[in-house]
Structures are given as structure tokens and as C-alpha cells.
mmCIF file with all atom_site columns, C-alpha atoms in Angstrom:
data_model
loop_
_atom_site.group_PDB
_atom_site.id
_atom_site.type_symbol
_atom_site.label_atom_id
_atom_site.label_alt_id
_atom_site.label_comp_id
_atom_site.label_asym_id
_atom_site.label_entity_id
_atom_site.label_seq_id
_atom_site.pdbx_PDB_ins_code
_atom_site.Cartn_x
_atom_site.Cartn_y
_atom_site.Cartn_z
_atom_site.occupancy
_atom_site.B_iso_or_equiv
_atom_site.pdbx_formal_charge
_atom_site.auth_seq_id
_atom_site.auth_comp_id
_atom_site.auth_asym_id
_atom_site.auth_atom_id
_atom_site.pdbx_PDB_model_num
ATOM 1   C CA . PHE A 1 1   ? 9.607   26.280 10.280 1.00 91.00 ? 13  PHE A CA 1
ATOM 2   C CA . GLN A 1 2   ? 12.565  26.009 12.563 1.00 93.00 ? 14  GLN A CA 1
ATOM 3   C CA . VAL A 1 3   ? 12.869  23.789 15.636 1.00 95.00 ? 15  VAL A CA 1
ATOM 4   C CA . VAL A 1 4   ? 14.651  25.504 18.508 1.00 96.00 ? 16  VAL A CA 1
ATOM 5   C CA . VAL A 1 5   ? 15.697  23.648 21.650 1.00 96.00 ? 17  VAL A CA 1
ATOM 6   C CA . VAL A 1 6   ? 16.861  25.491 24.736 1.00 96.00 ? 18  VAL A CA 1
ATOM 7   C CA . SER A 1 7   ? 18.994  23.098 26.755 1.00 93.00 ? 19  SER A CA 1
ATOM 8   C CA . ASP A 1 8   ? 19.471  24.593 30.185 1.00 89.00 ? 20  ASP A CA 1
ATOM 9   C CA . HIS A 1 9   ? 21.530  22.185 32.300 1.00 87.00 ? 21  HIS A CA 1
ATOM 10  C CA . MET A 1 10  ? 20.784  19.075 30.253 1.00 90.00 ? 22  MET A CA 1
ATOM 11  C CA . GLU A 1 11  ? 23.392  16.357 30.260 1.00 92.00 ? 23  GLU A CA 1
ATOM 12  C CA . GLU A 1 12  ? 26.290  16.739 27.830 1.00 94.00 ? 24  GLU A CA 1
ATOM 13  C CA . ALA A 1 13  ? 25.330  13.477 26.085 1.00 96.00 ? 25  ALA A CA 1
ATOM 14  C CA . THR A 1 14  ? 21.863  14.922 25.452 1.00 94.00 ? 26  THR A CA 1
ATOM 15  C CA . ASN A 1 15  ? 23.357  18.106 24.009 1.00 94.00 ? 27  ASN A CA 1
ATOM 16  C CA . LEU A 1 16  ? 25.676  16.081 21.763 1.00 96.00 ? 28  LEU A CA 1
ATOM 17  C CA . ALA A 1 17  ? 22.728  14.039 20.476 1.00 96.00 ? 29  ALA A CA 1
ATOM 18  C CA . LEU A 1 18  ? 20.672  17.185 19.927 1.00 95.00 ? 30  LEU A CA 1
ATOM 19  C CA . GLY A 1 19  ? 23.596  18.753 18.076 1.00 94.00 ? 31  GLY A CA 1
ATOM 20  C CA . GLN A 1 20  ? 23.333  16.020 15.446 1.00 96.00 ? 32  GLN A CA 1
ATOM 21  C CA . LEU A 1 21  ? 19.750  16.982 14.583 1.00 96.00 ? 33  LEU A CA 1
ATOM 22  C CA . PRO A 1 22  ? 18.626  19.668 12.088 1.00 97.00 ? 34  PRO A CA 1
ATOM 23  C CA . ILE A 1 23  ? 17.655  22.085 14.865 1.00 96.00 ? 35  ILE A CA 1
ATOM 24  C CA . THR A 1 24  ? 18.863  25.279 16.455 1.00 96.00 ? 36  THR A CA 1
ATOM 25  C CA . LEU A 1 25  ? 20.306  24.421 19.860 1.00 97.00 ? 37  LEU A CA 1
ATOM 26  C CA . PHE A 1 26  ? 20.873  27.027 22.563 1.00 96.00 ? 38  PHE A CA 1
ATOM 27  C CA . THR A 1 27  ? 22.720  26.055 25.735 1.00 94.00 ? 39  THR A CA 1
ATOM 28  C CA . PRO A 1 28  ? 22.443  28.907 28.249 1.00 93.00 ? 40  PRO A CA 1
ATOM 29  C CA . ASP A 1 29  ? 23.750  28.318 31.751 1.00 88.00 ? 41  ASP A CA 1
ATOM 30  C CA . PHE A 1 30  ? 21.340  30.054 34.109 1.00 90.00 ? 42  PHE A CA 1
ATOM 31  C CA . GLN A 1 31  ? 22.101  29.984 37.802 1.00 88.00 ? 43  GLN A CA 1
ATOM 32  C CA . GLU A 1 32  ? 18.362  29.543 38.454 1.00 89.00 ? 44  GLU A CA 1
ATOM 33  C CA . SER A 1 33  ? 16.598  27.685 35.650 1.00 87.00 ? 45  SER A CA 1
ATOM 34  C CA . MET A 1 34  ? 13.136  28.904 34.713 1.00 91.00 ? 46  MET A CA 1
ATOM 35  C CA . LYS A 1 35  ? 11.124  28.311 31.563 1.00 92.00 ? 47  LYS A CA 1
ATOM 36  C CA . HIS A 1 36  ? 10.574  32.021 30.910 1.00 94.00 ? 48  HIS A CA 1
ATOM 37  C CA . LYS A 1 37  ? 14.342  32.612 30.990 1.00 95.00 ? 49  LYS A CA 1
ATOM 38  C CA . SER A 1 38  ? 14.922  29.897 28.391 1.00 95.00 ? 50  SER A CA 1
ATOM 39  C CA . ILE A 1 39  ? 12.195  31.237 26.109 1.00 96.00 ? 51  ILE A CA 1
ATOM 40  C CA . SER A 1 40  ? 13.467  34.806 26.468 1.00 96.00 ? 52  SER A CA 1
ATOM 41  C CA . TYR A 1 41  ? 16.998  33.643 25.685 1.00 96.00 ? 53  TYR A CA 1
ATOM 42  C CA . ALA A 1 42  ? 15.860  31.963 22.475 1.00 97.00 ? 54  ALA A CA 1
ATOM 43  C CA . LEU A 1 43  ? 13.748  34.960 21.430 1.00 97.00 ? 55  LEU A CA 1
ATOM 44  C CA . ASP A 1 44  ? 16.750  37.259 21.934 1.00 97.00 ? 56  ASP A CA 1
ATOM 45  C CA . HIS A 1 45  ? 18.666  35.176 19.388 1.00 97.00 ? 57  HIS A CA 1
ATOM 46  C CA . LEU A 1 46  ? 15.942  34.762 16.755 1.00 97.00 ? 58  LEU A CA 1
ATOM 47  C CA . GLU A 1 47  ? 14.533  37.128 14.136 1.00 96.00 ? 59  GLU A CA 1
ATOM 48  C CA . GLY A 1 48  ? 12.018  37.171 11.334 1.00 94.00 ? 60  GLY A CA 1
ATOM 49  C CA . PHE A 1 49  ? 9.398   34.631 12.359 1.00 96.00 ? 61  PHE A CA 1
ATOM 50  C CA . ASP A 1 50  ? 5.612   34.955 12.251 1.00 95.00 ? 62  ASP A CA 1
ATOM 51  C CA . ARG A 1 51  ? 4.710   32.663 15.130 1.00 97.00 ? 63  ARG A CA 1
ATOM 52  C CA . VAL A 1 52  ? 6.257   30.891 18.097 1.00 97.00 ? 64  VAL A CA 1
ATOM 53  C CA . ILE A 1 53  ? 4.939   27.542 19.299 1.00 97.00 ? 65  ILE A CA 1
ATOM 54  C CA . ILE A 1 54  ? 5.971   26.698 22.847 1.00 97.00 ? 66  ILE A CA 1
ATOM 55  C CA . MET A 1 55  ? 6.238   22.988 23.572 1.00 96.00 ? 67  MET A CA 1
ATOM 56  C CA . ASP A 1 56  ? 7.727   20.941 26.366 1.00 93.00 ? 68  ASP A CA 1
ATOM 57  C CA . ALA A 1 57  ? 10.427  18.390 25.590 1.00 90.00 ? 69  ALA A CA 1
ATOM 58  C CA . ASP A 1 58  ? 8.019   15.489 26.079 1.00 92.00 ? 70  ASP A CA 1
ATOM 59  C CA . ASN A 1 59  ? 5.187   16.865 23.891 1.00 96.00 ? 71  ASN A CA 1
ATOM 60  C CA . ILE A 1 60  ? 4.107   15.007 20.754 1.00 96.00 ? 72  ILE A CA 1
ATOM 61  C CA . THR A 1 61  ? 1.700   16.222 18.075 1.00 96.00 ? 73  THR A CA 1
ATOM 62  C CA . ASP A 1 62  ? -0.017  14.913 14.981 1.00 95.00 ? 74  ASP A CA 1
ATOM 63  C CA . THR A 1 63  ? 1.813   15.241 11.646 1.00 95.00 ? 75  THR A CA 1
ATOM 64  C CA . ASP A 1 64  ? -0.515  18.026 10.413 1.00 96.00 ? 76  ASP A CA 1
ATOM 65  C CA . PHE A 1 65  ? 0.038   20.177 13.528 1.00 96.00 ? 77  PHE A CA 1
ATOM 66  C CA . LEU A 1 66  ? 2.043   22.966 11.854 1.00 96.00 ? 78  LEU A CA 1
ATOM 67  C CA . THR A 1 67  ? -0.344  23.159 8.891  1.00 96.00 ? 79  THR A CA 1
ATOM 68  C CA . ARG A 1 68  ? -3.315  23.481 11.209 1.00 96.00 ? 80  ARG A CA 1
ATOM 69  C CA . ILE A 1 69  ? -1.556  26.065 13.385 1.00 96.00 ? 81  ILE A CA 1
ATOM 70  C CA . ASN A 1 70  ? -0.747  28.089 10.273 1.00 95.00 ? 82  ASN A CA 1
ATOM 71  C CA . GLN A 1 71  ? -4.393  28.009 9.156  1.00 95.00 ? 83  GLN A CA 1
ATOM 72  C CA . ALA A 1 72  ? -5.768  28.866 12.598 1.00 94.00 ? 84  ALA A CA 1
ATOM 73  C CA . THR A 1 73  ? -3.412  31.776 13.253 1.00 94.00 ? 85  THR A CA 1
ATOM 74  C CA . GLN A 1 74  ? -4.323  33.688 10.107 1.00 93.00 ? 86  GLN A CA 1
ATOM 75  C CA . THR A 1 75  ? -7.008  35.456 12.152 1.00 93.00 ? 87  THR A CA 1
ATOM 76  C CA . VAL A 1 76  ? -5.703  35.291 15.758 1.00 95.00 ? 88  VAL A CA 1
ATOM 77  C CA . LYS A 1 77  ? -2.479  36.341 17.474 1.00 95.00 ? 89  LYS A CA 1
ATOM 78  C CA . VAL A 1 78  ? -2.552  33.790 20.278 1.00 98.00 ? 90  VAL A CA 1
ATOM 79  C CA . LEU A 1 79  ? -3.775  30.225 20.380 1.00 97.00 ? 91  LEU A CA 1
ATOM 80  C CA . GLN A 1 80  ? -3.879  27.384 22.879 1.00 98.00 ? 92  GLN A CA 1
ATOM 81  C CA . ALA A 1 81  ? -3.937  23.847 21.459 1.00 98.00 ? 93  ALA A CA 1
ATOM 82  C CA . HIS A 1 82  ? -5.655  21.004 23.323 1.00 97.00 ? 94  HIS A CA 1
ATOM 83  C CA . ARG A 1 83  ? -3.045  19.571 25.646 1.00 95.00 ? 95  ARG A CA 1
ATOM 84  C CA . THR A 1 84  ? -3.974  16.039 26.635 1.00 95.00 ? 96  THR A CA 1
ATOM 85  C CA . ARG A 1 85  ? -2.385  12.953 28.175 1.00 92.00 ? 97  ARG A CA 1
ATOM 86  C CA . LYS A 1 86  ? -0.090  10.696 26.227 1.00 92.00 ? 98  LYS A CA 1
ATOM 87  C CA . ASN A 1 87  ? 0.428   8.097  28.953 1.00 84.00 ? 99  ASN A CA 1
ATOM 88  C CA . GLU A 1 88  ? -1.817  6.143  31.277 1.00 82.00 ? 100 GLU A CA 1
ATOM 89  C CA . ASN A 1 89  ? 0.734   3.794  32.795 1.00 84.00 ? 101 ASN A CA 1
ATOM 90  C CA . THR A 1 90  ? -0.109  4.529  36.444 1.00 88.00 ? 102 THR A CA 1
ATOM 91  C CA . SER A 1 91  ? -3.280  5.441  38.310 1.00 88.00 ? 103 SER A CA 1
ATOM 92  C CA . VAL A 1 92  ? -1.737  8.841  39.080 1.00 87.00 ? 104 VAL A CA 1
ATOM 93  C CA . ALA A 1 93  ? -1.126  9.478  35.358 1.00 88.00 ? 105 ALA A CA 1
ATOM 94  C CA . VAL A 1 94  ? -4.745  8.563  34.583 1.00 90.00 ? 106 VAL A CA 1
ATOM 95  C CA . TRP A 1 95  ? -5.976  10.902 37.317 1.00 87.00 ? 107 TRP A CA 1
ATOM 96  C CA . ASP A 1 96  ? -3.678  13.678 36.096 1.00 86.00 ? 108 ASP A CA 1
ATOM 97  C CA . GLY A 1 97  ? -5.036  13.212 32.559 1.00 89.00 ? 109 GLY A CA 1
ATOM 98  C CA . ILE A 1 98  ? -8.635  13.385 33.805 1.00 92.00 ? 110 ILE A CA 1
ATOM 99  C CA . SER A 1 99  ? -7.801  16.531 35.765 1.00 90.00 ? 111 SER A CA 1
ATOM 100 C CA . GLU A 1 100 ? -6.298  18.100 32.640 1.00 92.00 ? 112 GLU A CA 1
ATOM 101 C CA . GLU A 1 101 ? -9.434  17.332 30.612 1.00 95.00 ? 113 GLU A CA 1
ATOM 102 C CA . ILE A 1 102 ? -11.630 18.894 33.288 1.00 95.00 ? 114 ILE A CA 1
ATOM 103 C CA . ASN A 1 103 ? -9.460  22.015 33.149 1.00 93.00 ? 115 ASN A CA 1
ATOM 104 C CA . ASN A 1 104 ? -9.608  22.009 29.348 1.00 95.00 ? 116 ASN A CA 1
ATOM 105 C CA . THR A 1 105 ? -13.396 21.883 29.488 1.00 95.00 ? 117 THR A CA 1
ATOM 106 C CA . ILE A 1 106 ? -13.741 24.689 32.024 1.00 95.00 ? 118 ILE A CA 1
ATOM 107 C CA . PHE A 1 107 ? -10.790 27.037 31.490 1.00 95.00 ? 119 PHE A CA 1
ATOM 108 C CA . ARG A 1 108 ? -10.267 26.688 27.765 1.00 97.00 ? 120 ARG A CA 1
ATOM 109 C CA . LYS A 1 109 ? -13.323 25.405 25.910 1.00 97.00 ? 121 LYS A CA 1
ATOM 110 C CA . GLY A 1 110 ? -15.793 26.744 28.477 1.00 97.00 ? 122 GLY A CA 1
ATOM 111 C CA . ARG A 1 111 ? -14.348 30.234 28.506 1.00 97.00 ? 123 ARG A CA 1
ATOM 112 C CA . VAL A 1 112 ? -14.216 30.376 24.708 1.00 97.00 ? 124 VAL A CA 1
ATOM 113 C CA . ASN A 1 113 ? -17.824 29.152 24.481 1.00 97.00 ? 125 ASN A CA 1
ATOM 114 C CA . VAL A 1 114 ? -19.004 32.186 26.461 1.00 97.00 ? 126 VAL A CA 1
ATOM 115 C CA . GLY A 1 115 ? -16.866 34.631 24.459 1.00 96.00 ? 127 GLY A CA 1
ATOM 116 C CA . LEU A 1 116 ? -13.840 34.896 26.739 1.00 97.00 ? 128 LEU A CA 1
ATOM 117 C CA . SER A 1 117 ? -10.212 34.117 26.018 1.00 97.00 ? 129 SER A CA 1
ATOM 118 C CA . SER A 1 118 ? -8.901  30.630 26.591 1.00 98.00 ? 130 SER A CA 1
ATOM 119 C CA . ALA A 1 119 ? -6.621  30.079 29.540 1.00 97.00 ? 131 ALA A CA 1
ATOM 120 C CA . LEU A 1 120 ? -3.033  29.211 28.674 1.00 97.00 ? 132 LEU A CA 1
ATOM 121 C CA . ILE A 1 121 ? -1.509  25.994 29.977 1.00 94.00 ? 133 ILE A CA 1
ATOM 122 C CA . GLY A 1 122 ? 2.276   26.176 29.476 1.00 93.00 ? 134 GLY A CA 1
ATOM 123 C CA . SER A 1 123 ? 2.732   24.127 26.309 1.00 95.00 ? 135 SER A CA 1
ATOM 124 C CA . GLY A 1 124 ? 0.900   23.855 23.024 1.00 97.00 ? 136 GLY A CA 1
ATOM 125 C CA . MET A 1 125 ? 0.783   27.654 23.099 1.00 98.00 ? 137 MET A CA 1
ATOM 126 C CA . VAL A 1 126 ? 1.141   29.708 19.914 1.00 98.00 ? 138 VAL A CA 1
ATOM 127 C CA . PHE A 1 127 ? 2.025   33.412 19.934 1.00 98.00 ? 139 PHE A CA 1
ATOM 128 C CA . ASP A 1 128 ? 2.636   36.170 17.466 1.00 97.00 ? 140 ASP A CA 1
ATOM 129 C CA . PHE A 1 129 ? 6.449   36.239 17.354 1.00 97.00 ? 141 PHE A CA 1
ATOM 130 C CA . GLU A 1 130 ? 6.900   39.998 17.797 1.00 97.00 ? 142 GLU A CA 1
ATOM 131 C CA . TRP A 1 131 ? 4.359   40.201 20.623 1.00 98.00 ? 143 TRP A CA 1
ATOM 132 C CA . LEU A 1 132 ? 6.042   37.397 22.568 1.00 98.00 ? 144 LEU A CA 1
ATOM 133 C CA . LYS A 1 133 ? 9.517   38.770 21.931 1.00 97.00 ? 145 LYS A CA 1
ATOM 134 C CA . GLN A 1 134 ? 8.405   42.132 23.311 1.00 97.00 ? 146 GLN A CA 1
ATOM 135 C CA . HIS A 1 135 ? 6.652   40.742 26.415 1.00 97.00 ? 147 HIS A CA 1
ATOM 136 C CA . MET A 1 136 ? 8.378   37.519 27.481 1.00 96.00 ? 148 MET A CA 1
ATOM 137 C CA . HIS A 1 137 ? 11.030  39.402 29.467 1.00 95.00 ? 149 HIS A CA 1
ATOM 138 C CA . GLU A 1 138 ? 8.254   40.752 31.709 1.00 96.00 ? 150 GLU A CA 1
ATOM 139 C CA . CYS A 1 139 ? 7.679   37.269 33.135 1.00 94.00 ? 151 CYS A CA 1
ATOM 140 C CA . LYS A 1 140 ? 9.365   36.774 36.491 1.00 91.00 ? 152 LYS A CA 1
ATOM 141 C CA . THR A 1 141 ? 7.970   33.528 37.948 1.00 88.00 ? 153 THR A CA 1
ATOM 142 C CA . PHE A 1 142 ? 7.646   29.822 37.145 1.00 84.00 ? 154 PHE A CA 1
ATOM 143 C CA . ALA A 1 143 ? 4.023   30.572 36.130 1.00 88.00 ? 155 ALA A CA 1
ATOM 144 C CA . GLU A 1 144 ? 4.899   32.361 32.892 1.00 93.00 ? 156 GLU A CA 1
ATOM 145 C CA . ASP A 1 145 ? 1.719   31.095 31.245 1.00 94.00 ? 157 ASP A CA 1
ATOM 146 C CA . LYS A 1 146 ? -0.411  32.925 33.828 1.00 93.00 ? 158 LYS A CA 1
ATOM 147 C CA . GLU A 1 147 ? 1.733   36.056 33.543 1.00 95.00 ? 159 GLU A CA 1
ATOM 148 C CA . LEU A 1 148 ? 1.370   36.029 29.745 1.00 97.00 ? 160 LEU A CA 1
ATOM 149 C CA . GLU A 1 149 ? -2.350  35.402 30.071 1.00 96.00 ? 161 GLU A CA 1
ATOM 150 C CA . ALA A 1 150 ? -2.704  38.479 32.308 1.00 96.00 ? 162 ALA A CA 1
ATOM 151 C CA . MET A 1 151 ? -0.734  40.638 29.845 1.00 98.00 ? 163 MET A CA 1
ATOM 152 C CA . LEU A 1 152 ? -2.906  39.469 26.955 1.00 98.00 ? 164 LEU A CA 1
ATOM 153 C CA . LEU A 1 153 ? -6.078  40.220 28.902 1.00 97.00 ? 165 LEU A CA 1
ATOM 154 C CA . GLN A 1 154 ? -4.836  43.693 29.835 1.00 97.00 ? 166 GLN A CA 1
ATOM 155 C CA . GLN A 1 155 ? -4.120  44.384 26.160 1.00 98.00 ? 167 GLN A CA 1
ATOM 156 C CA . ARG A 1 156 ? -7.476  42.880 25.103 1.00 97.00 ? 168 ARG A CA 1
ATOM 157 C CA . ILE A 1 157 ? -5.785  40.288 22.906 1.00 98.00 ? 169 ILE A CA 1
ATOM 158 C CA . TYR A 1 158 ? -8.009  37.264 22.440 1.00 97.00 ? 170 TYR A CA 1
ATOM 159 C CA . THR A 1 159 ? -6.602  33.766 22.999 1.00 98.00 ? 171 THR A CA 1
ATOM 160 C CA . ALA A 1 160 ? -8.301  31.156 20.813 1.00 98.00 ? 172 ALA A CA 1
ATOM 161 C CA . TYR A 1 161 ? -8.581  27.473 21.713 1.00 98.00 ? 173 TYR A CA 1
ATOM 162 C CA . LEU A 1 162 ? -8.425  24.580 19.265 1.00 96.00 ? 174 LEU A CA 1
ATOM 163 C CA . ALA A 1 163 ? -10.140 21.705 21.061 1.00 96.00 ? 175 ALA A CA 1
ATOM 164 C CA . ASP A 1 164 ? -9.543  19.373 18.122 1.00 96.00 ? 176 ASP A CA 1
ATOM 165 C CA . LEU A 1 165 ? -5.788  19.993 17.861 1.00 96.00 ? 177 LEU A CA 1
ATOM 166 C CA . PRO A 1 166 ? -4.052  17.699 20.376 1.00 97.00 ? 178 PRO A CA 1
ATOM 167 C CA . VAL A 1 167 ? -0.673  18.146 21.997 1.00 97.00 ? 179 VAL A CA 1
ATOM 168 C CA . PHE A 1 168 ? 0.130   14.930 23.837 1.00 96.00 ? 180 PHE A CA 1
ATOM 169 C CA . ASP A 1 169 ? 1.844   15.538 27.158 1.00 93.00 ? 181 ASP A CA 1
ATOM 170 C CA . GLU A 1 170 ? 3.520   13.128 29.589 1.00 85.00 ? 182 GLU A CA 1
ATOM 171 C CA . LYS A 1 171 ? 1.421   13.020 32.747 1.00 81.00 ? 183 LYS A CA 1
ATOM 172 C CA . THR A 1 172 ? 2.849   12.827 36.237 1.00 76.00 ? 184 THR A CA 1
ATOM 173 C CA . GLN A 1 173 ? 3.221   9.196  37.307 1.00 69.00 ? 185 GLN A CA 1
ATOM 174 C CA . LYS A 1 174 ? 3.863   9.375  41.063 1.00 66.00 ? 186 LYS A CA 1
ATOM 175 C CA . LYS A 1 175 ? 1.873   10.794 43.957 1.00 69.00 ? 187 LYS A CA 1
ATOM 176 C CA . GLU A 1 176 ? 4.767   12.975 45.140 1.00 70.00 ? 188 GLU A CA 1
ATOM 177 C CA . GLY A 1 177 ? 5.129   14.510 41.672 1.00 64.00 ? 189 GLY A CA 1
ATOM 178 C CA . ILE A 1 178 ? 1.464   15.427 41.439 1.00 63.00 ? 190 ILE A CA 1
ATOM 179 C CA . LYS A 1 179 ? 1.528   16.846 44.958 1.00 62.00 ? 191 LYS A CA 1
ATOM 180 C CA . ASN A 1 180 ? 4.442   19.157 44.086 1.00 64.00 ? 192 ASN A CA 1
ATOM 181 C CA . GLN A 1 181 ? 2.847   20.093 40.754 1.00 63.00 ? 193 GLN A CA 1
ATOM 182 C CA . ARG A 1 182 ? -0.434  21.091 42.414 1.00 61.00 ? 194 ARG A CA 1
ATOM 183 C CA . LYS A 1 183 ? 1.398   23.171 45.049 1.00 63.00 ? 195 LYS A CA 1
ATOM 184 C CA . ARG A 1 184 ? 3.100   25.132 42.240 1.00 66.00 ? 196 ARG A CA 1
ATOM 185 C CA . TRP A 1 185 ? -0.205  25.602 40.405 1.00 63.00 ? 197 TRP A CA 1
ATOM 186 C CA . ILE A 1 186 ? -1.990  26.864 43.519 1.00 67.00 ? 198 ILE A CA 1
ATOM 187 C CA . ALA A 1 187 ? 0.885   29.260 44.257 1.00 67.00 ? 199 ALA A CA 1
ATOM 188 C CA . ALA A 1 188 ? 0.687   30.514 40.661 1.00 63.00 ? 200 ALA A CA 1
ATOM 189 C CA . GLN A 1 189 ? -3.035  31.215 40.969 1.00 63.00 ? 201 GLN A CA 1
ATOM 190 C CA . TYR A 1 190 ? -2.505  33.325 44.092 1.00 61.00 ? 202 TYR A CA 1
ATOM 191 C CA . GLY A 1 191 ? 0.661   34.987 42.779 1.00 59.00 ? 203 GLY A CA 1
#
């Protein structure tokens, strides 16, 4: 495996610290930062991989994560791991974590239980490398997970869900943050 970090407008001290790690570090300078641009940039500079796992900078996994992803993706091209809360330090973070679990139950586990593809959620996503490299550039909004989900559905590519494979994610801690997050999510659903 190879860890790739796309540092788009991170502080220089962060980039220097990252440069000391055994990773591949890309530092594009986009005028308008968007996750899909960073992923596309990395994919343009990488070759020869089987799978891509998309994680956010704050995500943490169990030590057997890569082994389990490797086993699970022998029969599927796309997979969503179970993103769940890693913090509960404020009431807003607890609520955000509960909201995420409700969404996991309905839009991931629930859909899979009735034979449909899992919804994607932005991190903890695993893709066939060549498929993602070919299609990531088609994403144009901040809701790249929904755009990718639509492409997969149109191509009849099934997205599996591993409910027992956690990806721990930092939950929003302040009311204003959750308000802005929900506005973006609602806009993504309509867009």
C-alpha cells in the first residue's frame, strides 16, 4: 500500500512535517479548493494500483483495515466502510454521531439489505483504481460522493457496505458547524 496526502493550502509547517513521513505528498495550489480536485490531482500522478481508499485527514481505522478491505474487494469494485463518530466531547458531536448512525442504517445498511447499492458518504470509500481514475474528473461539485454514486448507479456497478468495518470520523462540535454542514448536504441532494 501507499499513503498519499493531498495538501491543498495546508500550512507550510504541516507540509514540512508530512514531508518527513513515508508517504507521497502532493501540494497542488488550486484557486478554489474542492475535494474532487485534490483526488483527481493525485490520480493523475499515480499508476498501477488495484484500489483507492478515500479518507479524510481526521479519519482513524483499526489496524486490520487494509487486510479487511483487500479481502472484501476481491468480489466488488466499490465499497463503503462504516463511518462512525470518534469523538463525543460536545452535545453537538453526540447528536452528529447519532445522525450519522441513522443515515448508516437507512442509506447504507438498509439499502444493501433490500438488494440496492449502499450510499457513499465521502470517506471510508474504496474504489477500483482504474474506474475512479477514469471518472473522478467528471465530478464538478463539493458533493463528489453523490456524483460518483450517480455514475455508479448509471453503470450498474454495485456498492457494497461493510457495517462491521469502522472508520472513525471527527464529528462537528459546534452548532454553527453542523448548520453549515447540513446546508451543504441538502444542497447536494437537490443538485
